[in-house]
Amino acid sequence: MTDVTPETTSYLAPAEVEDVELYHPKSFVTKYIWSQDAKVIAIQYAVTAIAIGLVALVLSWMMRLQLGFPDTFSFISPEAYLQLITMHGMIMVIYLLTALFLGGFGNYLIPLMVGARDMVFPYVNMLSYWVYLLAVLVLVASFFVPGGSTGAGWTLYPPQAILAGTPGQSYGIILMLASLALFIIGFTMGGLNYVVTVLQARTRGMTLMRMPLTVWGIFVATILALLAFPALFVGAVMMMFDRLLGTSFFMPQIVEFGESLKYGGGSPILFQHLFWFFGHPEVYIVALPGFGIVSDLLSVHARKNIFGYRMMVWAIVVIGGLSFVVWAHHMYVSGMNPYFGFFFATSTLIIAVPTAIKVYNWVLTLWRGNIHLTLPMLFAIAFIITFVNGGITGLFLGNVVVDVPLSDTMFVVAHFHMVMGVAPILVIFGAIYHWYPLMSGRMLNQAMGHFHFWVTFIGAYLIYFPMHYLGFIGVPRRYYAIGETEFIPLSAATLNEFITVAALIVGLAQVVFIFNLVWSLFKGEKSVKNPWRATSLEWQTPQMPPAHGNWGKELPVVYRWAYDYSVPGAAEDFLPQNLAPDQVAIAKGHEASGVRAAAT
Amino acid sequence: MILAFVLVVLVVGSVIFHLLSPWWWTPIASNWDYIDHTITITFWITGVVFVAIGLFMAYCVFRFRHQEGTRAAYEPENKRLEWWLTVVTTLGVAGMLTPGLFVWNQFITVPKEADVIEVMAQQWQFSFRLPGKDGVLGTSDTGNVSSENPFGLNPNDPNGQDDVLIEAQDLHLPLNRPVKVLLRSVDTLHNFYVPQFRAKMDMVPGMVTYFWFTPTRTGTFESICAELCGTGHYTMRAVVVVDEDSAYQTWLQEQSTFKQALAKNRNSTGSKLSLALSKRQTGSADSVYGVIPPKRNSLRN
Ligand code: HEM
Ligand SMILES: [Cu+2]
Ligand SMILES: [Cu+2]
């Protein structure tokens, strides 16, 4: 098994694909706007995703104000509340997290990390971004049409999504479905690029089992997305037909407010199956890139190889595969055949095993490491504890009978925010602090960074940890106001006020972060090359930030895995992937034995 | 250093919060304490894991923080440790899943002697139907729904004539008798949920769904809708009263049957429900939300 880590080899297979000639932009427009350079496209994706994400953040403030202080804000009506949660949820999951992880980090890091000059289909890659932007604009337009955006909840369940009792029935829902269809089209163009680039454009010596886990995570997540999004796409198209053409895919016979509608024979549960066949893998589309990135952050900043690399790769692949057979755990109380519960509870709890292995390997990477508590490291550790907390409550909800009292309560809201809201966002922050110098040539400001970290980490925990207990009481989700309810104690209102205050503070800390991003671009301390002393290829380019084409005249040649940190006998505590074995400087006193890894 | 401290505080604080906070599940009023037991088991297993991982990380951050001249260990894998952890995790997962599936089997297996009742949902209220003297619910169809026949019962089905209809009022249930709740909706998804009974299930137009439970203490309980059903979702409530048998019989005598209701509706202005419906029909096209119950304060009385 010559291609298996962590051995270094001196024999390298010849390149299978010839070096490519790239399109060289001639004007400002082709360089920065209609750009075909994956790095520019990445920044375009990231800026758009963060901008629309900020909208979703502001929406969450309004929701929290309503929940914490009901009867106070007259501009938040029951209709508006439903529109807020729907747009907030959809934007966060799809237009922020999916776009930022895959379109943003995927575009920036895949070509650099595998030693390619660019994505294999740069033109399609460019189109991908512009279709995504169009999807975002259509979504934003739905705020302004008569009747406003849809208030169907981010799950868009019919019949309610297209009935008169739900806000946004006239135009909002149509624009939402259209925007989702556009997003999927745009994503598919990018996604095919990411997969083919990883499979075909790796440089000499970069075997699959030498790729950084970041690339593995994004790669598998993209495959999941390519297989899962079509289910949402057909669901959206079919619902669009039901709404516009009067078909009845999802619409049974209905009497609404005394009026008999012209539908009949369709199945609302069919839509739920389509939605969650997409929706559950979507959780992992957001989680797997996060898993990969956090593995690399931990390894670099603890100066230690990631523990159990092969296990980590297999865990990603197994989790990705299993994530397609657990979808109906979102439907335990949907009225589907109750015998499905046995199967889906079992498959869901099985996923916990590879997921737990990943967690163990992260903490074992810290064990006997040389831990530098840099900002990326702080966020990575905060991610682990947040993710463990959120993963654990997933074991409650996955265990079918436990889900019965808890589903559709605030327990669910707390659970998914911990595991797919806060945790991936913490990774994104860590990743931005880590790769900002590579992208801009400057470091982010430390003081602002520490402020941002502590407020976000502790604040988010204070928001969501107590929220689980509201769910135990029985406080339902998607409630504009809970009013006086027999089983809800008055103290729950106090807790809601506390959560709202915490949420507003966390929200304001993000303003500091955005300010830091912009300020450091001009005023930040200039970064040295490879400031974290990392081994992976993206830091080994001739220029920093990497220039068009990434690698100058010659593509790099890879001799080792991405995790040669603190190798016994080597003078430096990191050996870049493209450092030839005969170039490795030997530490004093080790001249006779040489470098262990390099000698095998 | 601060981080190690914060991690310890976070872990210990979470445990203390769990033990001391006033927020916990509402006191149970049904046979589903099995569900509570499964949750307790899950809490123990996952709690131990959470505390162990949190404290271990705090220790690592403290013990292996960067110091001048130190270097990390080099250990790519450790097969034995990895297998060992996998096996222990698998056992823990099995320890939660086994009781869970066992209780789920009980949850979906309705005892033969269970009484059958029906809950019908529409935007935004619950109504109830009892089988009447013959013990059998008559058939129904969304297509039959009209202001005279808001439940959409089949007027020609003899089983339905004596069905007891409880429209937009409190439901009473006898104590300690298992009851199978059939769930139906005429417009969109809803969900019938009483936290003290621990059971819930969606109501889906075009289908009949069910759950069962046995009320184990008397009292008045509030039920809420737990599946988003449009603007009035948050106002959709009902009251379930669990009675001793004698009180239950007294209440039952006062209710009217489908046959009686049909006759009455034909002669008078119609039921409460059909009033709401006709208001909607006369409203102008864009006052779609005209039937939304007023805001919370006035709503609750
Ligand atoms: C500090 C930041 C955030 C706050 C304060 C916040 C707050 C909220 C609130 C109050 C709700 C509505 C709960 C209800 O009434 O049912 C909600 C729903 C939701 N949030 Fe967040 N959220 C935040 C960040 C995120 C992030 C990062 C994600 C990304 C996954 C996310 C995804 C969702 C989803 C999917 C829903 C469900 C929407 C629905 O019920 O249809 N949120 N959030
Ligand atoms: Cu899922
Ligand atoms: Cu509802």
mmCIF file of C-alpha atoms and ligand atoms in Angstrom, chain A residues 479, chain B residues 124 126 188-191 224-230 232-234 236, ligand 3:
data_model
loop_
_atom_site.group_PDB
_atom_site.id
_atom_site.type_symbol
_atom_site.label_atom_id
_atom_site.label_comp_id
_atom_site.label_asym_id
_atom_site.label_seq_id
_atom_site.Cartn_x
_atom_site.Cartn_y
_atom_site.Cartn_z
ATOM 1 C CA TYR A 479 -45.406 29.925 18.008
ATOM 2 C CA TRP B 124 -57.740 26.774 13.696
ATOM 3 C CA PHE B 126 -60.091 21.030 17.303
ATOM 4 C CA THR B 188 -53.946 21.112 6.290
ATOM 5 C CA LEU B 189 -51.463 19.486 8.662
ATOM 6 C CA HIS B 190 -52.100 19.894 12.370
ATOM 7 C CA ASN B 191 -50.948 17.994 15.425
ATOM 8 C CA ILE B 224 -52.005 22.601 21.607
ATOM 9 C CA CYS B 225 -51.410 22.268 17.906
ATOM 10 C CA ALA B 226 -47.846 21.143 17.303
ATOM 11 C CA GLU B 227 -47.578 21.280 13.515
ATOM 12 C CA LEU B 228 -47.431 24.580 11.688
ATOM 13 C CA CYS B 229 -50.840 25.112 10.101
ATOM 14 C CA GLY B 230 -50.861 28.771 9.113
ATOM 15 C CA GLY B 232 -53.532 31.010 13.597
ATOM 16 C CA HIS B 233 -51.329 28.045 14.561
ATOM 17 C CA TYR B 234 -50.374 29.557 17.901
ATOM 18 C CA MET B 236 -55.123 26.520 18.179
HETATM 19 CU CU CU C 3 -51.092 24.257 13.983
#
